[in-house]
CSV table of C-alpha atoms in Angstrom, one decimal:
chain,number,residue,atom,x,y,z
A,578,MET,CA,110.9,119.2,79.4
A,579,ARG,CA,112.6,121.0,82.2
A,580,PHE,CA,116.3,121.1,82.9
A,581,PRO,CA,118.4,121.0,86.1
A,582,SER,CA,119.1,124.2,88.0
A,583,VAL,CA,122.1,126.2,86.9
A,584,ARG,CA,123.9,125.2,90.1
A,585,GLY,CA,123.3,121.5,89.3
A,586,PHE,CA,124.4,122.0,85.7
A,587,ILE,CA,127.7,123.7,86.7
A,588,ALA,CA,128.4,121.0,89.2
A,589,CYS,CA,127.9,118.3,86.6
A,590,CYS,CA,130.3,120.1,84.2
A,591,PHE,CA,132.9,120.4,86.9
A,592,VAL,CA,132.8,116.7,87.7
A,593,SER,CA,132.9,115.9,84.0
A,594,CYS,CA,136.1,117.9,83.5
A,595,THR,CA,137.9,116.7,86.6
A,596,LEU,CA,136.8,113.2,87.2
A,597,MET,CA,136.4,111.6,83.8
A,598,SER,CA,137.0,108.2,85.1
A,599,LEU,CA,133.9,108.3,87.4
A,600,SER,CA,130.4,107.5,86.4
A,601,LEU,CA,128.3,110.7,85.7
A,602,SER,CA,124.9,109.1,85.9
A,603,GLY,CA,124.1,110.9,89.1
A,604,CYS,CA,124.4,114.3,87.3
A,605,SER,CA,122.8,113.5,84.0
A,606,GLU,CA,120.0,115.5,82.5
A,607,PRO,CA,116.4,114.4,83.4
A,608,GLY,CA,114.8,112.2,80.9
A,609,PRO,CA,111.7,113.2,78.8
A,610,GLY,CA,108.7,113.8,80.9
A,611,SER,CA,110.7,114.5,84.1
A,612,SER,CA,110.9,117.7,86.1
A,613,GLY,CA,113.6,119.5,88.0
A,614,GLY,CA,116.4,117.9,89.9
A,615,THR,CA,119.2,115.4,88.9
A,616,THR,CA,118.9,111.8,87.8
A,617,LYS,CA,119.8,109.0,90.2
A,618,ALA,CA,121.7,105.9,89.1
A,619,ALA,CA,119.6,102.7,88.7
A,620,ASP,CA,121.1,101.1,91.8
A,621,GLU,CA,120.9,104.3,93.9
A,622,THR,CA,118.2,104.8,96.6
A,623,VAL,CA,115.8,107.6,95.7
A,624,ASP,CA,114.2,109.9,98.3
A,625,LEU,CA,110.5,110.5,97.8
A,626,ALA,CA,107.6,112.0,99.7
A,627,PHE,CA,103.9,111.5,99.8
A,628,ILE,CA,101.8,114.4,101.2
A,629,THR,CA,98.1,114.0,102.0
A,630,ASN,CA,95.5,116.7,102.6
A,631,VAL,CA,94.4,115.6,106.0
A,632,VAL,CA,94.9,112.9,108.7
A,633,ALA,CA,92.5,110.1,107.9
A,634,SER,CA,92.4,106.3,107.9
A,635,PHE,CA,91.9,106.5,104.1
A,636,TRP,CA,95.6,107.6,103.9
A,637,GLU,CA,96.8,104.8,106.1
A,638,VAL,CA,95.8,102.5,103.2
A,639,ALA,CA,97.7,104.7,100.7
A,640,GLU,CA,100.7,104.5,103.0
A,641,LYS,CA,100.7,100.7,102.8
A,642,GLY,CA,100.9,100.9,99.1
A,643,ALA,CA,103.6,103.6,99.1
A,644,THR,CA,105.7,101.5,101.5
A,645,ALA,CA,105.3,98.4,99.4
A,646,ALA,CA,106.4,100.3,96.3
A,647,GLY,CA,109.3,101.8,98.2
A,648,LYS,CA,110.7,98.4,99.0
A,649,GLU,CA,110.1,97.2,95.4
A,650,PHE,CA,111.7,100.2,93.7
A,651,ASN,CA,114.5,101.0,96.2
A,652,ALA,CA,113.0,104.2,97.4
A,653,ASP,CA,113.1,105.8,100.9
A,654,VAL,CA,109.5,107.0,101.3
A,655,GLN,CA,108.5,109.8,103.7
A,656,PHE,CA,104.7,109.9,104.3
A,657,PHE,CA,103.2,113.0,105.6
A,658,MET,CA,99.6,113.7,106.9
A,659,PRO,CA,99.5,117.4,107.8
A,660,THR,CA,97.2,118.4,110.7
A,661,ASP,CA,97.0,122.1,109.6
A,662,TYR,CA,95.8,121.7,106.0
A,663,ALA,CA,97.3,123.9,103.3
A,664,ALA,CA,99.7,125.7,105.7
A,665,GLY,CA,101.0,122.3,106.7
A,666,GLN,CA,101.5,121.2,103.1
A,667,LYS,CA,103.4,124.4,102.3
A,668,ARG,CA,105.7,123.9,105.3
A,669,ILE,CA,106.4,120.3,104.4
A,670,VAL,CA,107.0,121.0,100.7
A,671,GLU,CA,109.4,123.9,101.4
A,672,ASP,CA,111.4,121.7,103.9
A,673,LEU,CA,111.6,118.8,101.4
A,674,LEU,CA,112.8,121.1,98.6
A,675,ILE,CA,115.6,122.5,100.8
A,676,ARG,CA,116.7,118.9,101.5
A,677,GLY,CA,116.7,118.0,97.9
A,678,ILE,CA,113.9,115.5,97.6
A,679,ASP,CA,113.8,113.4,94.4
A,680,GLY,CA,110.0,113.5,94.0
A,681,ILE,CA,106.8,114.5,95.6
A,682,ALA,CA,103.2,113.1,95.4
A,683,ILE,CA,100.6,115.5,96.8
A,684,THR,CA,96.9,115.7,97.3
A,685,VAL,CA,96.1,119.3,96.3
A,686,ILE,CA,93.8,121.2,98.7
A,687,ASP,CA,93.4,124.4,96.7
A,688,GLN,CA,94.6,124.6,93.1
A,689,GLU,CA,94.3,128.3,92.8
A,690,GLY,CA,95.6,129.2,96.3
A,691,GLN,CA,98.5,126.7,96.0
A,692,LEU,CA,99.4,127.4,92.4
A,693,ASP,CA,102.7,129.2,93.1
A,694,MET,CA,103.8,126.6,95.7
A,695,LEU,CA,103.1,123.7,93.3
A,696,ASN,CA,104.8,125.3,90.3
A,697,ASN,CA,107.8,126.2,92.4
A,698,ALA,CA,108.0,122.5,93.5
A,699,ALA,CA,107.7,121.3,90.0
A,700,GLU,CA,110.7,123.4,88.9
A,701,GLN,CA,112.9,121.7,91.5
A,702,THR,CA,111.7,118.1,91.6
A,703,ASN,CA,109.3,115.6,90.1
A,704,LEU,CA,105.8,116.6,91.2
A,705,ILE,CA,102.7,114.5,90.7
A,706,THR,CA,99.2,114.7,92.2
A,707,ASN,CA,96.7,112.1,93.5
A,708,ASP,CA,93.1,112.0,94.8
A,709,SER,CA,92.6,115.7,94.1
A,710,ASP,CA,94.3,117.1,91.0
A,711,ALA,CA,95.6,120.5,89.9
A,712,PRO,CA,95.6,120.4,86.1
A,713,LYS,CA,96.4,124.1,85.8
A,714,THR,CA,99.8,123.6,87.4
A,715,ASN,CA,103.0,122.0,86.1
A,716,ARG,CA,102.4,118.7,87.8
A,717,LEU,CA,103.6,115.8,85.7
A,718,CYS,CA,100.6,113.4,86.2
A,719,TYR,CA,97.5,112.7,88.3
A,720,ILE,CA,96.6,109.4,89.9
A,721,GLY,CA,93.1,108.9,91.2
A,722,ILE,CA,89.5,108.4,90.2
A,723,ASP,CA,87.1,110.4,88.0
A,724,ASN,CA,85.6,112.3,90.9
A,725,TYR,CA,82.5,113.5,89.0
A,726,ASP,CA,81.7,109.9,87.9
A,727,ALA,CA,82.2,108.7,91.5
A,728,GLY,CA,79.8,111.5,92.6
A,729,LEU,CA,77.3,110.2,90.1
A,730,ALA,CA,77.6,106.7,91.7
A,731,CYS,CA,77.1,108.2,95.1
A,732,GLY,CA,74.0,110.0,94.0
A,733,GLU,CA,72.6,106.8,92.6
A,734,LEU,CA,73.0,105.3,96.1
A,735,VAL,CA,71.0,108.2,97.5
A,736,ARG,CA,68.2,107.5,95.1
A,737,GLU,CA,68.2,103.9,96.2
A,738,ALA,CA,68.4,104.7,99.9
A,739,ILE,CA,65.4,107.1,99.7
A,740,PRO,CA,63.4,106.1,96.6
A,741,ASP,CA,60.4,108.2,97.7
A,742,GLY,CA,62.5,111.4,97.6
A,743,GLY,CA,63.0,113.9,100.3
A,744,GLU,CA,65.6,116.4,101.7
A,745,VAL,CA,69.3,115.6,101.4
A,746,MET,CA,72.3,117.3,103.1
A,747,LEU,CA,75.9,117.0,101.9
A,748,PHE,CA,79.0,117.1,104.1
A,749,VAL,CA,82.6,117.6,103.0
A,750,GLY,CA,85.9,119.1,104.2
A,751,ASN,CA,86.0,122.0,101.9
A,752,LEU,CA,85.0,123.1,98.4
A,753,ASP,CA,88.3,124.5,97.4
A,754,GLN,CA,89.5,121.0,96.5
A,755,LEU,CA,88.7,120.0,92.9
A,756,ASN,CA,87.8,116.5,93.9
A,757,ALA,CA,85.3,117.8,96.5
A,758,ARG,CA,83.6,120.0,94.0
A,759,GLN,CA,83.4,117.3,91.4
A,760,ARG,CA,82.0,114.7,93.8
A,761,ARG,CA,79.4,117.1,95.1
A,762,GLN,CA,78.3,118.0,91.5
A,763,GLY,CA,78.1,114.4,90.6
A,764,VAL,CA,75.9,113.6,93.6
A,765,ILE,CA,73.5,116.5,92.8
A,766,ASP,CA,73.2,115.7,89.2
A,767,ALA,CA,72.5,112.0,89.8
A,768,VAL,CA,70.0,112.7,92.6
A,769,LEU,CA,68.1,115.2,90.5
A,770,GLY,CA,68.1,112.9,87.5
A,771,ARG,CA,70.0,115.3,85.2
A,772,GLU,CA,71.9,114.5,82.1
A,773,PRO,CA,75.6,114.2,83.3
A,774,ASP,CA,77.7,117.3,82.7
A,775,PRO,CA,81.1,117.4,84.5
A,776,THR,CA,81.4,121.2,83.6
A,777,ARG,CA,78.2,122.1,85.6
A,778,GLU,CA,78.7,123.6,89.0
A,779,ASP,CA,75.7,124.5,91.2
A,780,PRO,CA,76.6,127.3,93.7
A,781,ALA,CA,76.8,126.2,97.3
A,782,GLY,CA,74.7,127.9,100.0
A,783,GLN,CA,71.3,127.5,98.5
A,784,PRO,CA,68.9,124.5,97.8
A,785,VAL,CA,68.9,122.7,94.5
A,786,LYS,CA,65.8,120.6,93.8
A,787,ASN,CA,63.3,119.0,91.5
A,788,ASP,CA,59.8,117.8,92.2
A,789,LYS,CA,61.1,114.8,94.3
A,790,TYR,CA,64.4,115.6,95.9
A,791,THR,CA,65.9,118.7,97.5
A,792,ILE,CA,69.6,119.1,98.1
A,793,LEU,CA,69.4,121.5,101.0
A,794,ASP,CA,73.1,122.6,101.2
A,795,THR,CA,76.7,121.5,101.4
A,796,ARG,CA,78.2,121.9,104.9
A,797,THR,CA,82.0,122.3,105.0
A,798,ASP,CA,84.1,121.6,108.1
A,799,GLY,CA,87.7,122.3,107.2
A,800,ALA,CA,88.7,118.7,108.2
A,801,ASP,CA,87.8,119.6,111.8
A,802,PHE,CA,86.2,116.4,113.0
A,803,ALA,CA,84.5,118.1,115.9
A,804,LYS,CA,82.9,120.6,113.6
A,805,ALA,CA,82.0,117.9,111.1
A,806,LYS,CA,80.1,116.1,113.9
A,807,ALA,CA,78.5,119.3,115.1
A,808,ASP,CA,77.4,120.2,111.5
A,809,ALA,CA,75.7,116.8,111.2
A,810,ALA,CA,73.9,117.2,114.5
A,811,ASP,CA,72.9,120.8,113.7
A,812,SER,CA,71.5,119.8,110.3
A,813,ILE,CA,69.2,117.2,112.0
A,814,VAL,CA,67.9,119.8,114.4
A,815,LYS,CA,67.4,122.5,111.8
A,816,HIS,CA,65.8,120.2,109.2
A,817,PRO,CA,63.3,117.9,110.9
A,818,ASN,CA,62.3,116.4,107.5
A,819,LEU,CA,65.8,115.5,106.6
A,820,LYS,CA,65.9,112.1,104.8
A,821,CYS,CA,69.5,111.5,103.8
A,822,MET,CA,73.0,112.6,104.8
A,823,VAL,CA,75.9,112.2,102.4
A,824,GLY,CA,79.5,112.3,103.6
A,825,LEU,CA,82.0,113.1,100.8
A,826,PHE,CA,85.3,112.8,102.7
A,827,ALA,CA,86.3,109.6,104.5
A,828,TYR,CA,85.7,110.8,108.0
A,829,ASN,CA,82.2,112.4,107.3
A,830,PRO,CA,80.0,109.2,107.0
A,831,PRO,CA,80.9,107.8,110.5
A,832,LEU,CA,80.4,111.2,112.1
A,833,CYS,CA,77.0,111.6,110.3
A,834,LEU,CA,76.0,108.2,111.6
A,835,GLN,CA,77.0,109.1,115.1
A,836,ALA,CA,74.8,112.2,114.9
A,837,VAL,CA,71.8,110.2,113.5
A,838,LYS,CA,72.1,107.6,116.3
A,839,GLU,CA,72.3,110.3,119.0
A,840,ALA,CA,69.2,111.9,117.6
A,841,ASP,CA,67.5,108.5,117.5
A,842,LYS,CA,66.6,108.9,113.9
A,843,LEU,CA,68.1,105.7,112.3
A,844,ASP,CA,64.6,104.9,110.9
A,845,GLN,CA,64.2,108.3,109.4
A,846,ILE,CA,67.6,109.4,108.1
A,847,ALA,CA,69.7,107.3,105.6
A,848,VAL,CA,73.4,107.7,105.5
A,849,VAL,CA,75.4,107.4,102.3
A,850,GLY,CA,79.2,107.6,102.3
A,851,PHE,CA,82.4,108.0,100.4
A,852,ASP,CA,85.6,106.0,101.0
A,853,GLU,CA,86.3,102.9,103.1
A,854,GLU,CA,86.8,104.2,106.7
A,855,LYS,CA,86.3,101.4,109.2
A,856,GLY,CA,83.3,103.1,110.8
A,857,THR,CA,81.6,103.4,107.4
A,858,LEU,CA,82.2,99.7,106.5
A,859,GLN,CA,81.0,98.6,109.9
A,860,GLY,CA,77.9,100.8,109.5
A,861,ILE,CA,77.1,99.0,106.2
A,862,VAL,CA,77.6,95.6,107.8
A,863,ASP,CA,75.2,96.7,110.6
A,864,GLY,CA,72.7,98.0,108.1
A,865,GLU,CA,73.0,101.6,109.5
A,866,ILE,CA,74.8,103.1,106.4
A,867,TYR,CA,73.2,102.3,103.1
A,868,GLY,CA,76.4,102.2,101.0
A,869,THR,CA,79.6,103.9,100.1
A,870,VAL,CA,81.7,104.7,97.0
A,871,VAL,CA,85.3,103.7,97.4
A,872,GLN,CA,88.5,104.6,95.6
A,873,ASN,CA,91.8,102.7,95.5
A,874,PRO,CA,94.1,104.5,98.0
A,875,TYR,CA,96.5,101.5,98.1
A,876,MET,CA,97.2,101.9,94.4
A,877,TYR,CA,97.4,105.7,94.7
A,878,GLY,CA,100.3,105.1,97.1
A,879,TYR,CA,101.9,102.3,95.1
A,880,GLU,CA,101.6,104.0,91.7
A,881,SER,CA,102.8,107.3,93.0
A,882,ILE,CA,106.0,105.8,94.3
A,883,ARG,CA,106.5,103.6,91.3
A,884,ILE,CA,106.3,106.5,88.9
A,885,LEU,CA,108.3,108.9,91.0
A,886,SER,CA,111.1,106.3,91.4
A,887,GLY,CA,111.3,105.8,87.6
A,888,LEU,CA,111.3,109.6,87.0
A,889,ALA,CA,114.1,110.0,89.5
A,890,ARG,CA,116.2,107.6,87.5
A,891,GLY,CA,115.5,109.3,84.2
A,892,GLU,CA,112.8,107.0,82.8
A,893,GLU,CA,110.2,108.5,80.5
A,894,LEU,CA,106.9,109.5,82.1
A,895,SER,CA,104.9,108.1,79.1
A,896,LYS,CA,106.4,104.7,79.4
A,897,LEU,CA,106.0,104.6,83.2
A,898,MET,CA,102.3,105.5,82.8
A,899,GLU,CA,101.8,102.8,80.2
A,900,GLN,CA,102.8,100.2,82.7
A,901,THR,CA,99.9,101.0,85.1
A,902,GLU,CA,97.2,98.7,86.3
A,903,GLY,CA,94.8,101.6,86.1
A,904,VAL,CA,93.2,103.2,83.1
A,905,LEU,CA,95.6,105.5,81.2
A,906,VAL,CA,94.2,108.8,79.9
A,907,ALA,CA,97.4,109.8,78.1
A,908,GLU,CA,96.1,113.1,76.7
A,909,GLU,CA,95.5,114.3,80.3
A,910,ASP,CA,98.6,112.7,81.8
A,911,THR,CA,96.2,110.8,84.1
A,912,ILE,CA,95.8,107.4,85.6
A,913,LEU,CA,92.3,106.5,86.8
A,914,PHE,CA,91.1,103.7,89.0
A,915,PRO,CA,87.4,103.0,88.7
A,916,ALA,CA,85.2,103.9,91.6
A,917,ARG,CA,83.4,101.0,93.2
A,918,VAL,CA,80.2,100.8,95.2
A,919,ILE,CA,80.1,98.9,98.5
A,920,LYS,CA,76.8,97.7,99.9
A,921,LYS,CA,75.4,95.1,102.2
A,922,GLU,CA,73.3,93.5,99.5
A,923,VAL,CA,74.5,93.9,95.9
A,924,ASP,CA,73.0,93.6,92.5
A,925,PRO,CA,74.9,90.6,90.9
A,926,GLU,CA,74.4,92.1,87.5
A,927,ASN,CA,76.2,95.3,88.5
A,928,GLU,CA,79.9,94.7,88.2
A,929,ARG,CA,80.7,97.9,90.0
A,930,GLU,CA,79.0,96.7,93.3
A,931,ILE,CA,80.9,94.7,95.8
A,932,GLN,CA,79.5,93.1,99.0
A,933,VAL,CA,80.9,94.9,102.0
A,934,GLU,CA,82.3,91.9,103.9
A,935,GLU,CA,84.1,90.6,100.7
A,936,PHE,CA,85.6,94.1,100.1
A,937,TRP,CA,86.6,94.5,103.8
A,938,SER,CA,88.3,91.1,103.8
A,939,ASN,CA,90.3,92.0,100.7
A,940,LEU,CA,91.2,95.4,102.2
A,941,LYS,CA,92.5,93.7,105.4
A,942,GLU,CA,94.7,91.4,103.3
A,943,LEU,CA,96.4,94.4,101.7
A,944,THR,CA,96.9,96.5,104.8
A,945,GLU,CA,97.3,94.2,107.8
């Protein structure tokens, strides 16, 4: 358990000695499982922030969930999508801490590179992570999916899309993010038919193959959409036998599809995606993208604000996490939402698969 700052402690003592008739709930010690800062009264509005890694439609869905939870739990929610990656996150976090934010939910870009920033934030407020975790930091909990397992599901889609084998190229924003590395490894292991091992990590920059499939490389774009499109187009030119392109961040699959169309290779190159960007879903509807693995960004937003609101009011983290609609992994302070597979035609015996139009209709009901 962490305690309030010395300044906050002295302030509380002063109020206690001079204004005994007033309620002291606003200066009480944080409850078990909470971080820095002071505890708000039950009827007091809490100030919370949700910080993404990039600008993407994926996060617009999370914002809907965060907004809904803010109304339900009396929280003023600020939602940030930085345009300059880790530097943007750092600037936003520092500003929020100066202003005395009651809690922050953040998608971690680089656990090692952001270690000091994250731990400093955790000393001053309640800090949780979502989508991409930082288990080596002092964050209180993680909300997301099992990214390695989701990568395995994505790799199985690749095997379905090109059952005769061939060359595969992966595309992602960066490989500093833990979720990106885990997804990538899951895809590789599934495509090559390996025994699953979430601790395995094939080095980037060189092919990985078996007698049927070859993972050529993983192209990173730094969340630069123009570069992501150029990487996809360049891969098509450099690898004339390319059979499948896999986009691991939400914006990658539609950009891969654009490059394939412009090269007039829809009949040769399959596209497999991750996340529920509109261009990806439309591509599946049109039969131009084979399928995608989706998360639950709405619940990332909702659960982040629900838990941060409770922590800001002194509630115990363990009890807040037990109330989740997701899967609680208590020993890792983690809430997981199962990855789902979206396809045009689904296997009715596979509970994980959802028909694209059904999924899209449900998504619109949540977000429009």
